[in-house]
CSV table of C-alpha atoms (C1' of nucleotides) in Angstrom, one decimal:
chain,number,residue,atom,x,y,z
A,1124,UNK,CA,0.0,0.0,0.0
A,1125,UNK,CA,2.8,2.4,-0.9
A,1126,UNK,CA,1.3,3.7,-4.1
A,1127,UNK,CA,-0.4,6.7,-2.5
A,1128,UNK,CA,-1.2,9.5,-4.8
A,1129,UNK,CA,-0.4,12.6,-2.7
A,1130,UNK,CA,-1.9,15.9,-3.4
A,1131,UNK,CA,0.2,18.2,-5.6
A,1132,UNK,CA,1.0,21.8,-4.6
A,1133,UNK,CA,-2.1,23.3,-6.2
A,1134,UNK,CA,-4.4,20.6,-4.9
A,1135,UNK,CA,-3.0,20.9,-1.4
A,1136,UNK,CA,-3.3,24.7,-1.4
A,1137,UNK,CA,-6.9,24.6,-2.6
A,1138,UNK,CA,-7.8,21.9,-0.1
A,1139,UNK,CA,-6.4,23.7,2.9
A,1140,UNK,CA,-8.4,26.8,2.1
A,1141,UNK,CA,-11.5,24.8,1.5
A,1142,UNK,CA,-11.0,23.1,4.9
A,1143,UNK,CA,-10.6,26.5,6.5
A,1144,UNK,CA,-13.9,27.7,5.0
A,1145,UNK,CA,-15.7,24.6,6.0
A,1146,UNK,CA,-14.4,25.1,9.4
A,1147,UNK,CA,-15.1,28.8,9.8
A,1148,UNK,CA,-18.3,29.4,7.8
A,1149,UNK,CA,-20.7,27.6,10.1
A,1150,UNK,CA,-19.6,29.8,13.0
A,1151,UNK,CA,-20.2,32.9,11.0
A,1152,UNK,CA,-23.7,31.9,10.0
A,1153,UNK,CA,-24.6,30.6,13.5
A,1154,UNK,CA,-23.5,33.6,15.4
A,1155,UNK,CA,-25.4,36.1,13.3
A,1156,UNK,CA,-28.6,34.0,13.6
A,1157,UNK,CA,-28.1,33.3,17.2
A,1158,UNK,CA,-27.6,37.0,18.0
A,1159,UNK,CA,-30.5,38.3,15.9
A,1160,UNK,CA,-33.0,35.5,16.0
A,1161,UNK,CA,-31.9,32.9,18.7
A,1162,UNK,CA,-31.7,30.3,15.9
A,1163,UNK,CA,-28.8,28.1,14.8
A,1164,UNK,CA,-28.3,28.0,11.0
A,1165,UNK,CA,-29.6,24.5,10.9
A,1166,UNK,CA,-32.8,25.5,12.7
A,1167,UNK,CA,-33.3,28.4,10.3
A,1168,UNK,CA,-32.7,26.1,7.4
A,1169,UNK,CA,-35.3,23.7,8.6
A,1170,UNK,CA,-37.9,26.5,8.9
A,1171,UNK,CA,-36.9,27.9,5.5
A,1172,UNK,CA,-37.3,24.6,3.8
A,1173,UNK,CA,-40.7,24.2,5.3
A,1174,UNK,CA,-41.7,27.7,4.3
A,1175,UNK,CA,-41.1,26.7,0.7
A,1176,UNK,CA,-43.0,23.4,0.8
A,1177,UNK,CA,-46.6,23.0,-0.4
A,1178,UNK,CA,-48.9,23.8,2.5
A,1179,UNK,CA,-45.7,24.5,4.5
A,1180,UNK,CA,-45.7,20.8,5.3
A,1181,UNK,CA,-43.1,18.0,4.8
A,1182,UNK,CA,-42.7,14.5,6.2
A,1183,UNK,CA,-39.8,14.1,8.6
A,1184,UNK,CA,-37.9,12.0,6.1
A,1185,UNK,CA,-38.4,14.5,3.3
A,1186,UNK,CA,-37.4,17.3,5.6
A,1187,UNK,CA,-34.3,15.4,6.7
A,1188,UNK,CA,-33.4,15.0,3.1
A,1189,UNK,CA,-34.0,18.7,2.3
A,1190,UNK,CA,-31.8,19.8,5.1
A,1191,UNK,CA,-29.0,17.2,4.7
A,1192,UNK,CA,-29.6,15.9,8.2
A,1193,UNK,CA,-29.9,12.5,9.8
A,1194,UNK,CA,-33.4,11.6,11.2
A,1195,UNK,CA,-32.4,11.5,14.8
A,1196,UNK,CA,-30.8,14.9,14.6
A,1197,UNK,CA,-33.9,16.3,12.8
A,1198,UNK,CA,-36.2,14.8,15.4
A,1199,UNK,CA,-34.4,16.5,18.2
A,1200,UNK,CA,-34.4,19.8,16.4
A,1201,UNK,CA,-38.0,19.7,15.4
A,1202,UNK,CA,-39.0,18.8,19.0
A,1203,UNK,CA,-37.3,22.0,20.1
A,1204,UNK,CA,-38.8,24.2,17.4
A,1205,UNK,CA,-42.2,22.7,18.3
A,1206,UNK,CA,-41.8,23.7,21.9
A,1207,UNK,CA,-41.1,27.2,20.7
A,1208,UNK,CA,-44.3,27.2,18.6
A,1209,UNK,CA,-42.6,27.4,15.2
A,1210,UNK,CA,-43.6,23.9,14.0
A,1211,UNK,CA,-46.4,21.5,14.7
A,1212,UNK,CA,-46.2,17.8,14.2
A,1213,UNK,CA,-49.2,15.7,13.1
A,1214,UNK,CA,-49.5,12.1,12.2
A,1215,UNK,CA,-49.6,11.4,8.5
A,1216,UNK,CA,-52.9,9.9,7.3
A,1217,UNK,CA,-51.7,8.1,4.2
A,1218,UNK,CA,-48.9,6.3,6.1
A,1219,UNK,CA,-49.4,5.9,9.9
A,1220,UNK,CA,-45.8,5.4,10.5
A,1221,UNK,CA,-45.0,8.8,9.2
A,1222,UNK,CA,-45.1,12.3,10.8
A,1223,UNK,CA,-45.9,15.6,9.1
A,1224,UNK,CA,-44.0,18.7,10.2
A,1225,UNK,CA,-45.9,21.9,9.4
A,1226,UNK,CA,-44.7,25.5,9.8
A,1227,UNK,CA,-47.1,27.4,11.9
A,1228,UNK,CA,-48.0,31.0,11.2
A,1229,UNK,CA,-45.7,32.1,14.0
A,1230,UNK,CA,-43.0,30.1,12.4
A,1231,UNK,CA,-43.6,31.7,9.0
A,1232,UNK,CA,-43.4,35.1,10.6
A,1233,UNK,CA,-40.1,34.1,12.2
A,1234,UNK,CA,-38.7,33.2,8.8
A,1235,UNK,CA,-39.9,36.4,7.2
A,1236,UNK,CA,-38.4,38.5,10.0
A,1237,UNK,CA,-35.1,36.5,10.0
A,1238,UNK,CA,-34.5,36.2,6.3
A,1239,UNK,CA,-33.2,39.7,5.5
A,1240,UNK,CA,-30.5,39.6,8.1
A,1241,UNK,CA,-29.5,36.2,7.1
A,1242,UNK,CA,-29.3,36.9,3.4
A,1243,UNK,CA,-27.2,40.0,4.2
A,1244,UNK,CA,-24.8,37.8,6.1
A,1245,UNK,CA,-24.6,35.3,3.2
A,1246,UNK,CA,-24.0,38.1,0.8
A,1247,UNK,CA,-21.3,39.7,2.8
A,1248,UNK,CA,-19.4,36.6,3.5
A,1249,UNK,CA,-19.9,34.5,0.4
A,1250,UNK,CA,-21.8,35.9,-2.6
A,1251,UNK,CA,-20.6,39.5,-2.8
A,1252,UNK,CA,-16.9,38.7,-2.7
A,1253,UNK,CA,-17.5,36.5,-5.8
A,1254,UNK,CA,-18.0,37.5,-9.4
A,1255,UNK,CA,-20.9,36.1,-11.5
A,1256,UNK,CA,-18.4,33.7,-13.1
A,1257,UNK,CA,-17.2,32.6,-9.6
A,1258,UNK,CA,-20.8,31.8,-8.7
A,1259,UNK,CA,-21.1,29.6,-11.8
A,1260,UNK,CA,-17.8,27.9,-11.0
A,1261,UNK,CA,-18.9,27.4,-7.4
A,1262,UNK,CA,-22.1,25.8,-8.5
A,1263,UNK,CA,-20.3,23.4,-10.9
A,1264,UNK,CA,-17.7,22.4,-8.3
A,1265,UNK,CA,-20.1,21.8,-5.5
A,1266,UNK,CA,-22.3,19.7,-7.9
A,1267,UNK,CA,-19.3,17.6,-8.7
A,1268,UNK,CA,-18.4,17.1,-5.1
A,1269,UNK,CA,-22.0,16.3,-4.2
A,1270,UNK,CA,-22.2,13.7,-6.9
A,1271,UNK,CA,-20.0,11.6,-4.6
A,1272,UNK,CA,-20.9,12.6,-1.0
A,1273,UNK,CA,-24.7,13.3,-1.4
A,1274,UNK,CA,-26.2,9.9,-0.3
A,1275,UNK,CA,-29.3,10.5,-2.3
A,1276,UNK,CA,-28.0,12.5,-5.3
A,1277,UNK,CA,-30.7,15.1,-4.8
A,1278,UNK,CA,-28.8,17.7,-6.6
A,1279,UNK,CA,-27.9,15.9,-9.7
A,1280,UNK,CA,-31.1,16.0,-11.8
A,1281,UNK,CA,-30.7,19.8,-11.6
A,1282,UNK,CA,-34.3,20.9,-11.4
A,1283,UNK,CA,-35.1,24.0,-9.3
A,1284,UNK,CA,-36.7,27.1,-10.9
A,1285,UNK,CA,-37.0,30.7,-9.8
A,1286,UNK,CA,-37.5,31.2,-6.2
A,1287,UNK,CA,-38.2,33.7,-3.4
A,1288,UNK,CA,-37.1,34.7,0.1
A,1289,UNK,CA,-35.8,31.2,0.5
A,1290,UNK,CA,-32.5,31.7,2.1
B,403,UNK,CA,-35.5,47.9,6.0
B,404,UNK,CA,-37.2,46.7,2.9
B,405,UNK,CA,-34.4,47.1,0.5
B,406,UNK,CA,-33.1,43.6,0.9
B,407,UNK,CA,-31.0,42.2,-2.0
B,408,UNK,CA,-32.3,38.7,-2.3
B,409,UNK,CA,-30.3,36.1,-4.0
B,410,UNK,CA,-31.0,35.5,-7.7
B,411,UNK,CA,-31.6,32.1,-9.1
B,412,UNK,CA,-28.0,31.3,-9.9
B,413,UNK,CA,-26.7,32.5,-6.6
B,414,UNK,CA,-29.4,30.6,-4.7
B,415,UNK,CA,-28.7,27.4,-6.4
B,416,UNK,CA,-25.0,27.7,-5.8
B,417,UNK,CA,-25.5,28.6,-2.2
B,418,UNK,CA,-27.8,25.7,-1.5
B,419,UNK,CA,-25.2,23.2,-2.9
B,420,UNK,CA,-22.5,24.9,-1.0
B,421,UNK,CA,-24.5,24.6,2.2
B,422,UNK,CA,-25.1,20.9,1.5
B,423,UNK,CA,-21.4,20.3,1.0
B,424,UNK,CA,-20.5,22.2,4.2
B,425,UNK,CA,-23.0,20.1,6.0
B,426,UNK,CA,-22.1,16.7,4.6
B,427,UNK,CA,-18.3,16.9,4.1
B,428,UNK,CA,-17.2,16.9,7.7
B,429,UNK,CA,-19.2,13.7,8.3
B,430,UNK,CA,-17.4,12.0,5.4
B,431,UNK,CA,-14.0,12.9,6.6
B,432,UNK,CA,-14.8,12.2,10.3
B,433,UNK,CA,-16.2,8.7,9.7
B,434,UNK,CA,-13.3,7.5,7.6
B,435,UNK,CA,-10.7,8.7,10.2
B,436,UNK,CA,-12.8,7.5,13.1
B,437,UNK,CA,-13.1,4.1,11.6
B,438,UNK,CA,-9.5,3.7,10.5
B,439,UNK,CA,-7.6,5.7,13.1
B,440,UNK,CA,-10.0,6.6,15.9
B,441,UNK,CA,-9.4,10.3,15.2
B,442,UNK,CA,-11.7,13.1,14.3
B,443,UNK,CA,-10.8,15.1,11.3
B,444,UNK,CA,-9.9,18.0,13.5
B,445,UNK,CA,-7.7,15.8,15.7
B,446,UNK,CA,-5.9,14.6,12.6
B,447,UNK,CA,-5.5,18.1,11.3
B,448,UNK,CA,-3.9,19.2,14.5
B,449,UNK,CA,-1.4,16.3,14.4
B,450,UNK,CA,-0.7,17.1,10.7
B,451,UNK,CA,-0.1,20.8,11.3
B,452,UNK,CA,2.4,19.9,14.1
B,453,UNK,CA,4.1,17.3,11.8
B,454,UNK,CA,4.9,20.1,9.4
B,455,UNK,CA,6.2,22.6,11.9
B,456,UNK,CA,9.9,23.1,12.8
B,457,UNK,CA,10.9,20.7,15.5
B,458,UNK,CA,7.3,19.4,15.3
B,459,UNK,CA,6.5,22.1,17.8
B,460,UNK,CA,4.0,25.0,17.8
B,461,UNK,CA,2.7,27.3,20.5
B,462,UNK,CA,-1.0,26.8,21.4
B,463,UNK,CA,-2.0,30.1,19.8
B,464,UNK,CA,-0.1,29.3,16.6
B,465,UNK,CA,-1.6,25.9,16.4
B,466,UNK,CA,-5.1,27.3,16.9
B,467,UNK,CA,-4.5,29.7,14.1
B,468,UNK,CA,-3.1,26.9,11.8
B,469,UNK,CA,-6.2,24.8,12.5
B,470,UNK,CA,-8.8,27.5,12.4
B,471,UNK,CA,-9.8,26.7,16.0
B,472,UNK,CA,-10.6,28.7,19.1
B,473,UNK,CA,-8.2,28.4,21.9
B,474,UNK,CA,-10.6,26.6,24.3
B,475,UNK,CA,-11.5,24.1,21.7
B,476,UNK,CA,-7.8,23.4,20.9
B,477,UNK,CA,-7.0,23.2,24.6
B,478,UNK,CA,-9.5,20.4,25.2
B,479,UNK,CA,-8.4,18.5,22.0
B,480,UNK,CA,-4.7,18.7,22.8
B,481,UNK,CA,-5.4,17.5,26.3
B,482,UNK,CA,-7.0,14.4,24.9
B,483,UNK,CA,-4.3,13.8,22.4
B,484,UNK,CA,-1.7,14.2,25.1
B,485,UNK,CA,-3.4,11.5,27.2
B,486,UNK,CA,-3.1,9.2,24.2
B,487,UNK,CA,0.6,10.0,23.9
B,488,UNK,CA,0.5,11.8,20.5
B,489,UNK,CA,1.4,15.2,21.8
B,490,UNK,CA,3.4,16.6,24.8
B,491,UNK,CA,3.0,20.0,26.3
B,492,UNK,CA,5.9,21.9,27.8
B,493,UNK,CA,6.1,25.4,29.1
B,494,UNK,CA,7.6,27.9,26.7
B,495,UNK,CA,10.9,29.3,27.9
B,496,UNK,CA,10.8,32.7,26.0
B,497,UNK,CA,7.3,33.5,27.3
B,498,UNK,CA,6.2,31.8,30.4
B,499,UNK,CA,2.6,32.4,29.7
B,500,UNK,CA,2.8,30.3,26.6
B,501,UNK,CA,2.7,26.5,26.1
B,502,UNK,CA,4.5,24.5,23.4
B,503,UNK,CA,2.7,21.6,21.9
B,504,UNK,CA,5.1,19.1,20.4
B,505,UNK,CA,4.3,16.0,18.3
B,506,UNK,CA,5.8,12.9,19.9
B,507,UNK,CA,7.4,10.1,17.9
B,508,UNK,CA,4.3,8.1,18.5
B,509,UNK,CA,2.2,10.9,17.2
B,510,UNK,CA,4.4,11.3,14.1
B,511,UNK,CA,4.0,7.6,13.5
B,512,UNK,CA,0.3,8.0,13.8
B,513,UNK,CA,0.2,10.7,11.1
B,514,UNK,CA,2.4,8.7,8.8
B,515,UNK,CA,0.1,5.7,9.2
B,516,UNK,CA,-3.1,7.6,8.9
B,517,UNK,CA,-2.2,10.0,6.0
B,518,UNK,CA,-2.6,7.6,3.1
B,519,UNK,CA,-6.2,6.6,4.0
B,520,UNK,CA,-7.1,10.1,4.6
B,521,UNK,CA,-5.6,11.4,1.4
B,522,UNK,CA,-7.5,8.7,-0.5
B,523,UNK,CA,-10.8,9.9,1.1
B,524,UNK,CA,-10.0,13.5,0.1
B,525,UNK,CA,-9.2,12.5,-3.4
B,526,UNK,CA,-12.3,10.3,-3.8
B,527,UNK,CA,-14.7,12.9,-2.5
B,528,UNK,CA,-13.2,16.2,-3.5
B,529,UNK,CA,-10.1,16.3,-5.7
B,530,UNK,CA,-10.6,13.6,-8.2
B,531,UNK,CA,-14.2,14.6,-9.2
B,532,UNK,CA,-12.6,18.0,-10.2
B,533,UNK,CA,-10.6,19.0,-13.2
B,534,UNK,CA,-7.3,20.9,-12.8
B,535,UNK,CA,-9.2,24.0,-13.8
B,536,UNK,CA,-11.8,23.3,-11.2
B,537,UNK,CA,-9.0,23.1,-8.6
B,538,UNK,CA,-7.8,26.5,-9.6
B,539,UNK,CA,-11.3,27.9,-9.5
B,540,UNK,CA,-11.9,26.4,-6.0
B,541,UNK,CA,-8.6,27.9,-4.7
B,542,UNK,CA,-9.6,31.3,-6.1
B,543,UNK,CA,-13.2,31.2,-4.7
B,544,UNK,CA,-12.1,30.0,-1.3
B,545,UNK,CA,-9.5,32.7,-1.1
B,546,UNK,CA,-12.1,35.3,-1.8
B,547,UNK,CA,-14.4,34.0,0.8
B,548,UNK,CA,-11.6,33.7,3.3
B,549,UNK,CA,-10.7,37.3,2.8
B,550,UNK,CA,-13.9,38.1,4.7
B,551,UNK,CA,-14.3,35.3,7.2
B,552,UNK,CA,-10.7,34.5,8.1
B,553,UNK,CA,-10.2,36.6,11.2
B,554,UNK,CA,-6.5,36.8,10.7
B,555,UNK,CA,-6.2,36.8,6.9
B,556,UNK,CA,-3.6,34.0,7.1
B,557,UNK,CA,-4.3,32.9,3.5
B,558,UNK,CA,-4.1,36.2,1.8
B,559,UNK,CA,-0.3,36.7,1.4
B,560,UNK,CA,-0.3,33.5,-0.5
B,561,UNK,CA,3.0,32.0,0.5
B,562,UNK,CA,3.3,28.2,0.7
B,563,UNK,CA,5.7,26.2,-1.4
B,564,UNK,CA,5.9,22.5,-2.3
B,565,UNK,CA,4.9,20.2,0.4
B,566,UNK,CA,4.8,16.6,1.5
B,567,UNK,CA,2.4,14.0,3.1
B,568,UNK,CA,0.7,16.9,4.8
B,569,UNK,CA,-2.9,16.1,4.3
C,864,DC,C1',-53.8,-14.3,6.1
C,865,DC,C1',-49.3,-14.7,8.7
C,866,DC,C1',-44.6,-13.9,9.6
C,867,DG,C1',-40.1,-11.9,8.7
C,868,DA,C1',-37.9,-7.9,6.8
C,869,DT,C1',-38.0,-3.1,6.0
C,870,DT,C1',-39.3,1.7,6.7
C,871,DG,C1',-40.4,5.9,9.6
C,872,DG,C1',-39.6,7.9,13.6
C,873,DT,C1',-38.4,8.7,18.7
C,874,DT,C1',-35.6,8.4,22.7
C,875,DG,C1',-31.4,7.8,25.8
C,876,DT,C1',-26.7,8.2,26.5
C,877,DC,C1',-22.3,9.8,25.6
C,878,DG,C1',-18.8,12.8,23.7
C,879,DA,C1',-17.6,17.3,21.9
C,880,DT,C1',-17.8,22.4,21.3
C,881,DA,C1',-19.1,27.2,22.6
C,882,DC,C1',-19.1,30.7,25.8
C,883,DA,C1',-17.9,32.8,29.9
C,884,DA,C1',-15.1,33.1,33.7
C,885,DG,C1',-10.8,32.7,35.7
C,886,DC,C1',-5.7,32.9,36.4
C,887,DA,C1',-1.0,33.8,35.6
C,888,DA,C1',2.5,36.2,33.1
C,889,DC,C1',3.9,40.1,30.3
C,890,DG,C1',4.6,45.1,29.1
C,891,DC,C1',3.7,49.7,29.0
C,892,DT,C1',3.6,54.1,31.4
C,893,DA,C1',4.8,57.1,34.8
D,554,DT,C1',8.6,49.7,40.7
D,555,DA,C1',3.7,50.0,40.9
D,556,DG,C1',-0.4,49.7,38.6
D,557,DC,C1',-3.4,48.6,34.7
D,558,DG,C1',-4.6,46.6,30.5
D,559,DT,C1',-3.5,42.8,27.4
D,560,DT,C1',-2.1,38.2,26.1
D,561,DG,C1',-2.0,33.1,26.6
D,562,DC,C1',-4.1,29.4,28.2
D,563,DT,C1',-7.2,26.4,31.1
D,564,DT,C1',-11.5,25.0,33.3
D,565,DG,C1',-16.6,24.6,34.2
D,566,DT,C1',-21.2,24.6,32.6
D,567,DA,C1',-24.8,24.1,29.3
D,568,DT,C1',-26.1,22.6,24.7
D,569,DC,C1',-26.1,20.0,20.6
D,570,DG,C1',-25.2,16.1,17.6
D,571,DA,C1',-23.9,11.0,16.7
D,572,DC,C1',-24.9,6.4,17.5
D,573,DA,C1',-27.5,2.7,18.9
D,574,DA,C1',-31.5,0.7,20.7
D,575,DC,C1',-36.1,0.7,20.3
D,576,DC,C1',-41.2,0.7,18.8
D,577,DA,C1',-44.9,0.9,15.6
D,578,DA,C1',-46.6,0.5,11.0
D,579,DT,C1',-46.1,-1.4,6.3
D,580,DC,C1',-44.8,-4.5,2.8
D,581,DG,C1',-43.9,-9.0,0.4
D,582,DG,C1',-43.8,-13.9,-0.1
D,583,DG,C1',-45.8,-18.3,0.8
DNA sequence: CCCGATTGGTTGTCGATACAAGCAACGCTA
DNA sequence: TAGCGTTGCTTGTATCGACAACCAATCGGG
């Protein structure tokens, strides 16, 4: 097992910077949301995904997939958000094993109030330092990486149309 | 406060994929290292940074900066790694407030043993799905993002020469 | 139908990080 | 050389996520 293909200089340099971003970015997003809305980025993302769904409702499994989370993690988080009145859980009628998570009116308000500050943070730290070409490159590169690490290949088909206050 | 610049379609799509990668990649790196070496990616990175340093030694603050970590976090992690015999801490002679963290021979062995599997994982999930041009793009984009979020702008000057088994 | 296997979800426990507080050493200024 | 602010690091507490075990409902074959 001595035939290891080490990273060359360019690859190593890019990788180190990528690691730094992956390490630092969550903290940036979390602290703004924590400060302004008492929400972690993941919690915000859960609410945002629900706000886009038909009838603001998604099954736990679907929501887990939309937020790149494991089911146990999501279960804990939704339980907390339910206690705070942002989400309500109801049994699913078609499949009685399943649970529907629905964004309440209060939860929707929360997203609407929180979105502007969050988008500003995303712009300042990620989007605005990039050119339009960079954004295309970023999309292409992330798509390629996701093709390996995304367990469900949700992003491959490449649907998605115009959207709104999403994120 | 109604003059929010929402993300356009391209920006939103790229951002969502980027978020997915930031969410999923740590798990990929952690589980390989946990399985094969009982190390988290952060722990491995700490050992790797030390292995590159002169005399395999760095002050805690320098090591924190090299690994993009806060000092409390690093302090806990180094304490664990010290218990396992990979690192030893000694008081710094020049500045008696400071602590030197040094990679032991056992720790160096650990890095040497662990690096090949880790590099393979990084290749499979990140580098190999990309073209050489993609790697350049990734480097450029991450540099731009870091210029905002890296509290110390370590990556701007753009030094770094050829390197070895690093990472 | 009936039973084993799978799917959907929740819960409990443990380990790890963030944040704040604390302490010791340093260095500047007068 | 005294005092005050800063720097370097450690420790304690509270919170969050991973993992495994678990339960209930559904599906598929005989």
